[in-house]
mmCIF file of C-alpha atoms in Angstrom:
data_model
loop_
_atom_site.group_PDB
_atom_site.id
_atom_site.type_symbol
_atom_site.label_atom_id
_atom_site.label_comp_id
_atom_site.label_asym_id
_atom_site.label_seq_id
_atom_site.Cartn_x
_atom_site.Cartn_y
_atom_site.Cartn_z
ATOM 1 C CA UNK A 1 7.818 -2.195 23.465
ATOM 2 C CA UNK A 2 7.764 -5.751 22.177
ATOM 3 C CA UNK A 3 4.201 -6.383 23.368
ATOM 4 C CA UNK A 4 2.839 -3.840 20.848
ATOM 5 C CA UNK A 5 3.857 -6.297 18.109
ATOM 6 C CA UNK A 6 2.346 -9.374 19.744
ATOM 7 C CA UNK A 7 -0.786 -8.153 21.538
ATOM 8 C CA UNK A 8 -4.137 -9.039 19.970
ATOM 9 C CA UNK A 9 -5.821 -6.185 21.877
ATOM 10 C CA UNK A 10 -3.288 -3.669 20.588
ATOM 11 C CA UNK A 11 -3.790 -4.966 17.052
ATOM 12 C CA UNK A 12 -7.563 -4.515 17.356
ATOM 13 C CA UNK A 13 -6.916 -0.910 18.346
ATOM 14 C CA UNK A 14 -4.676 -0.431 15.317
ATOM 15 C CA UNK A 15 -7.393 -1.791 13.040
ATOM 16 C CA UNK A 16 -10.058 0.676 14.117
ATOM 17 C CA UNK A 17 -8.017 3.756 14.989
ATOM 18 C CA UNK A 18 -5.139 3.540 12.531
ATOM 19 C CA UNK A 19 -5.626 1.361 9.449
ATOM 20 C CA UNK A 20 -9.342 1.985 8.842
ATOM 21 C CA UNK A 21 -8.979 5.735 9.350
ATOM 22 C CA UNK A 22 -6.159 6.310 6.875
ATOM 23 C CA UNK A 23 -5.625 6.170 3.123
ATOM 24 C CA UNK A 24 -5.249 2.709 1.630
ATOM 25 C CA UNK A 25 -3.856 1.766 -1.769
ATOM 26 C CA UNK A 26 -6.259 -0.301 -3.892
ATOM 27 C CA UNK A 27 -4.917 -0.552 -7.447
ATOM 28 C CA UNK A 28 -3.710 1.449 -10.463
ATOM 29 C CA UNK A 29 -5.647 3.322 -13.129
ATOM 30 C CA UNK A 30 -4.428 0.774 -15.666
ATOM 31 C CA UNK A 31 -6.220 -1.977 -13.712
ATOM 32 C CA UNK A 32 -9.570 -0.404 -14.731
ATOM 33 C CA UNK A 33 -9.005 0.995 -18.258
ATOM 34 C CA UNK A 34 -12.565 0.656 -19.666
ATOM 35 C CA UNK A 35 -16.118 1.504 -18.654
ATOM 36 C CA UNK A 36 -17.445 -1.176 -16.309
ATOM 37 C CA UNK A 37 -13.984 -2.430 -15.342
ATOM 38 C CA UNK A 38 -13.716 -3.115 -11.616
ATOM 39 C CA UNK A 39 -11.128 -4.031 -9.005
ATOM 40 C CA UNK A 40 -12.062 -5.309 -5.541
ATOM 41 C CA UNK A 41 -10.282 -4.727 -2.258
ATOM 42 C CA UNK A 42 -10.807 -6.102 1.252
ATOM 43 C CA UNK A 43 -9.426 -4.848 4.519
ATOM 44 C CA UNK A 44 -10.583 -6.679 7.623
ATOM 45 C CA UNK A 45 -14.409 -6.851 7.311
ATOM 46 C CA UNK A 46 -14.653 -3.943 4.864
ATOM 47 C CA UNK A 47 -15.178 -4.814 1.201
ATOM 48 C CA UNK A 48 -14.657 -2.146 -1.466
ATOM 49 C CA UNK A 49 -14.740 -2.092 -5.230
ATOM 50 C CA UNK A 50 -13.335 0.431 -7.698
ATOM 51 C CA UNK A 51 -15.177 0.923 -10.987
ATOM 52 C CA UNK A 52 -14.827 3.132 -14.069
ATOM 53 C CA UNK A 53 -18.193 4.592 -15.098
ATOM 54 C CA UNK A 54 -19.620 5.451 -18.522
ATOM 55 C CA UNK A 55 -17.981 8.899 -18.433
ATOM 56 C CA UNK A 56 -14.581 7.401 -17.572
ATOM 57 C CA UNK A 57 -14.747 8.583 -13.959
ATOM 58 C CA UNK A 58 -13.242 6.339 -11.281
ATOM 59 C CA UNK A 59 -15.465 5.664 -8.270
ATOM 60 C CA UNK A 60 -15.289 3.551 -5.133
ATOM 61 C CA UNK A 61 -18.187 1.875 -3.317
ATOM 62 C CA UNK A 62 -18.728 -0.492 -0.434
ATOM 63 C CA UNK A 63 -18.996 -3.920 -2.022
ATOM 64 C CA UNK A 64 -22.366 -4.828 -0.547
ATOM 65 C CA UNK A 65 -25.948 -4.774 -1.756
ATOM 66 C CA UNK A 66 -28.334 -2.243 -0.212
ATOM 67 C CA UNK A 67 -30.935 -4.997 0.217
ATOM 68 C CA UNK A 68 -29.347 -7.575 2.546
ATOM 69 C CA UNK A 69 -25.666 -6.658 2.529
ATOM 70 C CA UNK A 70 -24.674 -9.409 0.097
ATOM 71 C CA UNK A 71 -21.262 -9.142 -1.527
ATOM 72 C CA UNK A 72 -21.951 -7.724 -4.985
ATOM 73 C CA UNK A 73 -18.711 -8.551 -6.801
ATOM 74 C CA UNK A 74 -16.750 -11.655 -5.880
ATOM 75 C CA UNK A 75 -13.950 -11.590 -8.449
ATOM 76 C CA UNK A 76 -10.760 -9.568 -7.915
ATOM 77 C CA UNK A 77 -11.076 -7.835 -11.283
ATOM 78 C CA UNK A 78 -13.134 -7.908 -14.470
ATOM 79 C CA UNK A 79 -15.970 -6.061 -16.207
ATOM 80 C CA UNK A 80 -19.578 -5.635 -15.022
ATOM 81 C CA UNK A 81 -20.960 -5.637 -18.580
ATOM 82 C CA UNK A 82 -23.476 -2.794 -18.324
ATOM 83 C CA UNK A 83 -24.638 -3.027 -14.707
ATOM 84 C CA UNK A 84 -23.793 -4.378 -11.262
ATOM 85 C CA UNK A 85 -26.163 -7.204 -10.345
ATOM 86 C CA UNK A 86 -26.447 -8.726 -6.883
ATOM 87 C CA UNK A 87 -26.084 -12.542 -7.082
ATOM 88 C CA UNK A 88 -28.617 -13.064 -4.257
ATOM 89 C CA UNK A 89 -31.842 -11.239 -5.232
ATOM 90 C CA UNK A 90 -30.730 -9.636 -8.519
ATOM 91 C CA UNK A 91 -30.975 -6.012 -7.431
ATOM 92 C CA UNK A 92 -29.104 -4.059 -10.109
ATOM 93 C CA UNK A 93 -27.066 -0.861 -9.889
ATOM 94 C CA UNK A 94 -25.453 1.393 -12.469
ATOM 95 C CA UNK A 95 -21.785 2.370 -12.373
ATOM 96 C CA UNK A 96 -22.628 5.532 -10.413
ATOM 97 C CA UNK A 97 -24.088 3.401 -7.616
ATOM 98 C CA UNK A 98 -27.740 4.138 -8.366
ATOM 99 C CA UNK A 99 -30.301 1.374 -7.906
ATOM 100 C CA UNK A 100 -31.842 0.797 -11.335
ATOM 101 C CA UNK A 101 -34.008 -2.248 -10.665
ATOM 102 C CA UNK A 102 -35.284 -4.293 -7.724
ATOM 103 C CA UNK A 103 -37.540 -7.186 -8.620
ATOM 104 C CA UNK A 104 -41.164 -6.682 -7.487
ATOM 105 C CA UNK A 105 -40.389 -3.280 -5.926
ATOM 106 C CA UNK A 106 -42.918 -1.704 -8.289
ATOM 107 C CA UNK A 107 -45.586 -3.447 -6.199
ATOM 108 C CA UNK A 108 -44.268 -2.105 -2.883
ATOM 109 C CA UNK A 109 -45.858 1.040 -1.447
ATOM 110 C CA UNK A 110 -43.552 4.087 -1.170
ATOM 111 C CA UNK A 111 -40.502 2.233 -2.473
ATOM 112 C CA UNK A 112 -38.001 4.851 -3.697
ATOM 113 C CA UNK A 113 -34.921 3.583 -5.554
ATOM 114 C CA UNK A 114 -33.031 6.726 -4.519
ATOM 115 C CA UNK A 115 -33.048 5.475 -0.917
ATOM 116 C CA UNK A 116 -30.963 2.422 -1.822
ATOM 117 C CA UNK A 117 -27.960 3.743 -3.733
ATOM 118 C CA UNK A 118 -24.604 2.111 -3.025
ATOM 119 C CA UNK A 119 -22.485 3.722 -0.288
ATOM 120 C CA UNK A 120 -19.641 5.665 -1.911
ATOM 121 C CA UNK A 121 -16.104 5.754 -0.491
ATOM 122 C CA UNK A 122 -13.639 8.675 -0.621
ATOM 123 C CA UNK A 123 -11.174 8.219 -3.481
ATOM 124 C CA UNK A 124 -8.137 10.059 -4.840
ATOM 125 C CA UNK A 125 -5.718 9.411 -7.696
ATOM 126 C CA UNK A 126 -2.033 9.800 -6.915
ATOM 127 C CA UNK A 127 0.601 9.244 -9.631
ATOM 128 C CA UNK A 128 -1.777 6.742 -11.221
ATOM 129 C CA UNK A 129 -2.408 4.932 -7.930
ATOM 130 C CA UNK A 130 -6.005 4.714 -6.687
ATOM 131 C CA UNK A 131 -6.313 5.494 -2.976
ATOM 132 C CA UNK A 132 -9.412 5.107 -0.793
ATOM 133 C CA UNK A 133 -10.299 6.196 2.737
ATOM 134 C CA UNK A 134 -13.166 4.803 4.824
ATOM 135 C CA UNK A 135 -13.102 7.755 7.222
ATOM 136 C CA UNK A 136 -15.709 10.323 6.201
ATOM 137 C CA UNK A 137 -13.672 13.031 7.957
ATOM 138 C CA UNK A 138 -10.413 12.126 6.231
ATOM 139 C CA UNK A 139 -8.005 14.873 5.245
ATOM 140 C CA UNK A 140 -7.419 14.721 1.457
ATOM 141 C CA UNK A 141 -4.476 12.538 0.453
ATOM 142 C CA UNK A 142 -2.663 15.250 -1.485
ATOM 143 C CA UNK A 143 -2.942 17.624 1.463
ATOM 144 C CA UNK A 144 -1.556 15.066 3.902
ATOM 145 C CA UNK A 145 1.331 14.111 1.629
ATOM 146 C CA UNK A 146 2.428 17.457 0.203
ATOM 147 C CA UNK A 147 5.793 17.146 -1.540
ATOM 148 C CA UNK A 148 5.635 13.401 -2.165
ATOM 149 C CA UNK A 149 4.316 13.648 -5.725
ATOM 150 C CA UNK A 150 6.985 16.204 -6.652
ATOM 151 C CA UNK A 151 9.717 13.885 -5.357
ATOM 152 C CA UNK A 152 8.385 10.911 -7.313
ATOM 153 C CA UNK A 153 8.092 12.933 -10.518
ATOM 154 C CA UNK A 154 11.663 14.149 -10.056
ATOM 155 C CA UNK A 155 12.950 10.581 -10.133
ATOM 156 C CA UNK A 156 10.383 9.305 -12.616
ATOM 157 C CA UNK A 157 9.045 11.986 -15.020
ATOM 158 C CA UNK A 158 7.194 9.348 -17.074
ATOM 159 C CA UNK A 159 5.168 8.076 -14.080
ATOM 160 C CA UNK A 160 1.851 8.897 -15.832
ATOM 161 C CA UNK A 161 2.755 6.576 -18.725
ATOM 162 C CA UNK A 162 3.215 3.475 -16.588
ATOM 163 C CA UNK A 163 0.814 0.526 -16.530
ATOM 164 C CA UNK A 164 0.354 -2.499 -14.300
ATOM 165 C CA UNK A 165 2.758 -5.325 -15.162
ATOM 166 C CA UNK A 166 2.934 -7.880 -12.344
ATOM 167 C CA UNK A 167 1.842 -8.682 -8.776
ATOM 168 C CA UNK A 168 3.848 -10.807 -6.350
ATOM 169 C CA UNK A 169 2.251 -11.930 -3.057
ATOM 170 C CA UNK A 170 4.020 -12.824 0.178
ATOM 171 C CA UNK A 171 2.443 -14.364 3.290
ATOM 172 C CA UNK A 172 4.629 -13.242 6.188
ATOM 173 C CA UNK A 173 4.514 -14.546 9.760
ATOM 174 C CA UNK A 174 5.116 -11.248 11.485
ATOM 175 C CA UNK A 175 3.408 -8.061 12.607
ATOM 176 C CA UNK A 176 2.938 -5.430 9.908
ATOM 177 C CA UNK A 177 4.919 -2.824 11.886
ATOM 178 C CA UNK A 178 8.034 -4.999 11.845
ATOM 179 C CA UNK A 179 7.976 -4.895 8.036
ATOM 180 C CA UNK A 180 7.663 -1.096 8.075
ATOM 181 C CA UNK A 181 10.439 -0.764 10.674
ATOM 182 C CA UNK A 182 12.640 -2.919 8.459
ATOM 183 C CA UNK A 183 11.976 -0.851 5.328
ATOM 184 C CA UNK A 184 12.726 2.407 7.103
ATOM 185 C CA UNK A 185 16.370 1.723 7.906
ATOM 186 C CA UNK A 186 19.400 0.571 5.977
ATOM 187 C CA UNK A 187 21.341 -0.247 9.125
ATOM 188 C CA UNK A 188 20.664 -3.881 8.211
ATOM 189 C CA UNK A 189 21.530 -3.553 4.521
ATOM 190 C CA UNK A 190 25.233 -4.412 4.611
ATOM 191 C CA UNK A 191 24.845 -7.602 6.688
ATOM 192 C CA UNK A 192 21.495 -8.702 5.226
ATOM 193 C CA UNK A 193 21.425 -7.414 1.610
ATOM 194 C CA UNK A 194 24.870 -7.839 0.080
ATOM 195 C CA UNK A 195 23.549 -7.601 -3.507
ATOM 196 C CA UNK A 196 21.620 -4.398 -2.729
ATOM 197 C CA UNK A 197 24.702 -2.646 -1.366
ATOM 198 C CA UNK A 198 26.554 -3.788 -4.484
ATOM 199 C CA UNK A 199 23.907 -1.967 -6.556
ATOM 200 C CA UNK A 200 23.431 1.219 -4.512
ATOM 201 C CA UNK A 201 26.066 3.713 -3.412
ATOM 202 C CA UNK A 202 25.594 3.614 0.355
ATOM 203 C CA UNK A 203 27.740 6.735 0.892
ATOM 204 C CA UNK A 204 25.043 8.814 -0.824
ATOM 205 C CA UNK A 205 22.074 6.929 0.698
ATOM 206 C CA UNK A 206 20.048 9.246 2.917
ATOM 207 C CA UNK A 207 16.619 9.057 4.557
ATOM 208 C CA UNK A 208 14.575 12.216 5.107
ATOM 209 C CA UNK A 209 11.402 12.232 7.205
ATOM 210 C CA UNK A 210 8.391 14.413 6.429
ATOM 211 C CA UNK A 211 5.066 14.881 8.204
ATOM 212 C CA UNK A 212 3.351 11.776 6.789
ATOM 213 C CA UNK A 213 6.009 10.086 4.678
ATOM 214 C CA UNK A 214 9.728 9.547 4.395
ATOM 215 C CA UNK A 215 12.088 9.243 1.452
ATOM 216 C CA UNK A 216 15.278 7.220 1.185
ATOM 217 C CA UNK A 217 17.333 7.872 -1.902
ATOM 218 C CA UNK A 218 20.818 7.328 -3.275
ATOM 219 C CA UNK A 219 22.188 9.863 -5.725
ATOM 220 C CA UNK A 220 23.940 7.377 -7.994
ATOM 221 C CA UNK A 221 24.183 3.620 -8.616
ATOM 222 C CA UNK A 222 27.391 2.002 -7.447
ATOM 223 C CA UNK A 223 27.565 0.076 -10.707
ATOM 224 C CA UNK A 224 25.362 -0.789 -13.687
ATOM 225 C CA UNK A 225 26.439 -4.434 -13.490
ATOM 226 C CA UNK A 226 25.784 -5.379 -9.864
ATOM 227 C CA UNK A 227 25.127 -8.747 -8.277
ATOM 228 C CA UNK A 228 21.459 -7.674 -7.969
ATOM 229 C CA UNK A 229 20.837 -7.027 -11.675
ATOM 230 C CA UNK A 230 22.348 -5.264 -14.697
ATOM 231 C CA UNK A 231 20.855 -2.218 -16.396
ATOM 232 C CA UNK A 232 21.462 0.671 -18.742
ATOM 233 C CA UNK A 233 21.053 4.170 -17.241
ATOM 234 C CA UNK A 234 17.437 5.333 -17.473
ATOM 235 C CA UNK A 235 15.593 8.617 -17.964
ATOM 236 C CA UNK A 236 16.984 9.912 -14.663
ATOM 237 C CA UNK A 237 20.399 8.690 -13.578
ATOM 238 C CA UNK A 238 20.083 7.845 -9.877
ATOM 239 C CA UNK A 239 20.836 4.909 -7.627
ATOM 240 C CA UNK A 240 17.572 4.163 -5.855
ATOM 241 C CA UNK A 241 14.493 5.996 -4.594
ATOM 242 C CA UNK A 242 12.197 4.566 -1.948
ATOM 243 C CA UNK A 243 9.288 6.150 -0.098
ATOM 244 C CA UNK A 244 7.265 5.134 2.937
ATOM 245 C CA UNK A 245 3.645 6.328 2.758
ATOM 246 C CA UNK A 246 1.709 6.294 6.029
ATOM 247 C CA UNK A 247 0.427 3.992 7.279
ATOM 248 C CA UNK A 248 1.334 0.792 5.417
ATOM 249 C CA UNK A 249 2.748 0.977 1.911
ATOM 250 C CA UNK A 250 6.025 1.785 0.237
ATOM 251 C CA UNK A 251 7.040 2.981 -3.229
ATOM 252 C CA UNK A 252 10.207 1.820 -4.992
ATOM 253 C CA UNK A 253 11.967 3.206 -8.069
ATOM 254 C CA UNK A 254 14.972 1.251 -9.262
ATOM 255 C CA UNK A 255 17.633 2.611 -11.623
ATOM 256 C CA UNK A 256 17.402 1.728 -15.305
ATOM 257 C CA UNK A 257 14.340 1.754 -17.540
ATOM 258 C CA UNK A 258 11.233 3.570 -16.198
ATOM 259 C CA UNK A 259 9.674 1.514 -13.412
ATOM 260 C CA UNK A 260 7.745 1.904 -10.203
ATOM 261 C CA UNK A 261 6.701 -0.736 -7.726
ATOM 262 C CA UNK A 262 4.646 -0.581 -4.569
ATOM 263 C CA UNK A 263 4.934 -2.914 -1.604
ATOM 264 C CA UNK A 264 1.806 -2.899 0.528
ATOM 265 C CA UNK A 265 1.768 -4.439 4.018
ATOM 266 C CA UNK A 266 -1.797 -5.623 4.686
ATOM 267 C CA UNK A 267 -2.272 -6.643 8.340
ATOM 268 C CA UNK A 268 -4.133 -9.922 8.861
ATOM 269 C CA UNK A 269 -3.484 -10.426 12.570
ATOM 270 C CA UNK A 270 -0.996 -9.311 15.200
ATOM 271 C CA UNK A 271 1.470 -11.866 13.818
ATOM 272 C CA UNK A 272 0.569 -12.245 10.126
ATOM 273 C CA UNK A 273 0.802 -9.854 7.175
ATOM 274 C CA UNK A 274 0.005 -10.284 3.490
ATOM 275 C CA UNK A 275 2.312 -8.268 1.246
ATOM 276 C CA UNK A 276 1.452 -7.264 -2.309
ATOM 277 C CA UNK A 277 4.213 -6.015 -4.555
ATOM 278 C CA UNK A 278 2.890 -4.513 -7.793
ATOM 279 C CA UNK A 279 5.148 -3.487 -10.657
ATOM 280 C CA UNK A 280 4.327 -0.718 -13.153
ATOM 281 C CA UNK A 281 6.245 -0.221 -16.390
ATOM 282 C CA UNK A 282 5.863 1.356 -19.821
ATOM 283 C CA UNK A 283 3.111 -0.545 -21.616
ATOM 284 C CA UNK A 284 2.799 -2.918 -18.678
ATOM 285 C CA UNK A 285 5.715 -4.930 -20.061
ATOM 286 C CA UNK A 286 8.619 -6.314 -18.060
ATOM 287 C CA UNK A 287 11.555 -5.972 -20.434
ATOM 288 C CA UNK A 288 14.484 -8.338 -19.875
ATOM 289 C CA UNK A 289 16.172 -5.671 -17.751
ATOM 290 C CA UNK A 290 13.119 -5.052 -15.584
ATOM 291 C CA UNK A 291 12.280 -8.757 -15.398
ATOM 292 C CA UNK A 292 15.722 -9.258 -13.879
ATOM 293 C CA UNK A 293 15.070 -6.459 -11.369
ATOM 294 C CA UNK A 294 11.659 -7.895 -10.445
ATOM 295 C CA UNK A 295 13.132 -11.380 -10.053
ATOM 296 C CA UNK A 296 15.847 -9.995 -7.774
ATOM 297 C CA UNK A 297 13.182 -8.302 -5.651
ATOM 298 C CA UNK A 298 10.959 -11.393 -5.491
ATOM 299 C CA UNK A 299 13.554 -14.145 -5.181
ATOM 300 C CA UNK A 300 16.373 -12.460 -3.248
ATOM 301 C CA UNK A 301 15.599 -9.164 -1.491
ATOM 302 C CA UNK A 302 12.123 -10.043 -0.221
ATOM 303 C CA UNK A 303 13.091 -13.481 1.145
ATOM 304 C CA UNK A 304 16.053 -11.848 2.920
ATOM 305 C CA UNK A 305 13.777 -9.269 4.558
ATOM 306 C CA UNK A 306 11.038 -11.772 5.362
ATOM 307 C CA UNK A 307 13.476 -14.115 7.120
ATOM 308 C CA UNK A 308 14.783 -11.248 9.248
ATOM 309 C CA UNK A 309 11.319 -9.930 10.097
ATOM 310 C CA UNK A 310 9.932 -13.344 11.024
ATOM 311 C CA UNK A 311 12.953 -13.841 13.281
ATOM 312 C CA UNK A 312 12.193 -10.533 14.989
ATOM 313 C CA UNK A 313 8.558 -11.576 15.528
ATOM 314 C CA UNK A 314 9.679 -14.763 17.239
ATOM 315 C CA UNK A 315 12.131 -12.819 19.390
ATOM 316 C CA UNK A 316 9.565 -10.258 20.492
ATOM 317 C CA UNK A 317 7.498 -13.025 22.086
ATOM 318 C CA UNK A 318 10.322 -13.825 24.483
ATOM 319 C CA UNK A 319 10.056 -12.754 28.123
ATOM 320 C CA UNK A 320 13.693 -11.704 27.840
ATOM 321 C CA UNK A 321 12.918 -8.798 25.497
ATOM 322 C CA UNK A 322 11.150 -5.537 26.203
ATOM 323 C CA UNK A 323 12.593 -2.876 23.919
ATOM 324 C CA UNK A 324 15.883 -1.860 22.336
ATOM 325 C CA UNK A 325 17.600 1.403 21.446
ATOM 326 C CA UNK A 326 17.505 3.486 18.257
ATOM 327 C CA UNK A 327 20.834 3.943 16.491
ATOM 328 C CA UNK A 328 20.588 7.575 15.341
ATOM 329 C CA UNK A 329 23.802 9.375 14.450
ATOM 330 C CA UNK A 330 24.207 13.146 14.188
ATOM 331 C CA UNK A 331 24.632 13.064 10.410
ATOM 332 C CA UNK A 332 21.598 10.791 9.898
ATOM 333 C CA UNK A 333 23.660 8.598 7.605
ATOM 334 C CA UNK A 334 22.596 5.397 5.875
ATOM 335 C CA UNK A 335 23.122 3.620 9.214
ATOM 336 C CA UNK A 336 20.697 5.840 11.137
ATOM 337 C CA UNK A 337 17.310 4.606 12.393
ATOM 338 C CA UNK A 338 15.632 8.024 12.710
ATOM 339 C CA UNK A 339 12.900 7.088 10.195
ATOM 340 C CA UNK A 340 11.928 4.087 12.331
ATOM 341 C CA UNK A 341 11.531 6.436 15.283
ATOM 342 C CA UNK A 342 9.467 8.777 13.071
ATOM 343 C CA UNK A 343 7.091 5.932 12.130
ATOM 344 C CA UNK A 344 6.738 4.618 15.671
ATOM 345 C CA UNK A 345 5.907 8.136 16.877
ATOM 346 C CA UNK A 346 3.144 8.323 14.260
ATOM 347 C CA UNK A 347 1.720 5.024 15.509
ATOM 348 C CA UNK A 348 1.736 6.373 19.068
ATOM 349 C CA UNK A 349 0.105 9.665 18.051
ATOM 350 C CA UNK A 350 -2.645 7.801 16.185
ATOM 351 C CA UNK A 351 -3.459 5.600 19.182
ATOM 352 C CA UNK A 352 -2.612 7.629 22.296
ATOM 353 C CA UNK A 353 -6.161 8.854 22.857
ATOM 354 C CA UNK A 354 -7.286 5.232 23.229
ATOM 355 C CA UNK A 355 -4.350 3.860 25.216
#
């Protein structure tokens, strides 16, 4: 129903029962290559930072001091240079989260540094992507998404060699679910994305739903010299591979030179979403071919989708609209909306106990 995209109360329920209880993408291994390198992440009122310790292990902690809850690291990324120091009272922590110094604590009776370690957050590495989960009872990422890594490695065998290249940010005036709904169907592709359908062979485009993700792939490019961009065939000759990963990010692999991008839909309110699109390439370099692909994504495809999604948001506020109808054909062709239904069912299952 339209109200589930416009209701502040429903959005508050999504925050606590859906977003904050599921795996969230933070960054890539290449964003923290050296000891002491960090990357910060915020979702609603939760602040997290990723850090590589002295033994090259990647860890995640709540980004707040054990003393008064001050934000420890304010920058998005950088290096802690030997220790993590609170800017308020100068409590200092090592890269394993242990409190190593607290000014004047040596004069406090029964003060035990072990009682004030930083709060660690569950973390997993997936195809170079660093995932975190704030739910202490969370099912491991790889268990929830069995089969996804194998699919990605089929299309991109060199995925472990990729490094961060570029981030593009989009401030979108619509509910985060509208953006997911839009990604999950190509029913709109022919009327809305003429350059995309010039690139990808729509006759071979199919979407397959799994327990916690869905894949939408085309077996071959329509042409290597499309209106979207031009390329030479890459390490695997395919047309396009896209994946939705519950609850709010997508993975893209375009034909041509090895590349992977992720588009993350970060909810800000019931009618505003911040999107991050990160590109990963060999050596973290956008070659002319990949620069053209990234420019197409940023300057053409994304604006086309954003305009459509913002129009939907405005329409859902109308008293004249309640809900529509899924177009699902027996063959589940490129025009079928079965993956949208799959996603919306997952939203319902996550929230039904509280509705």
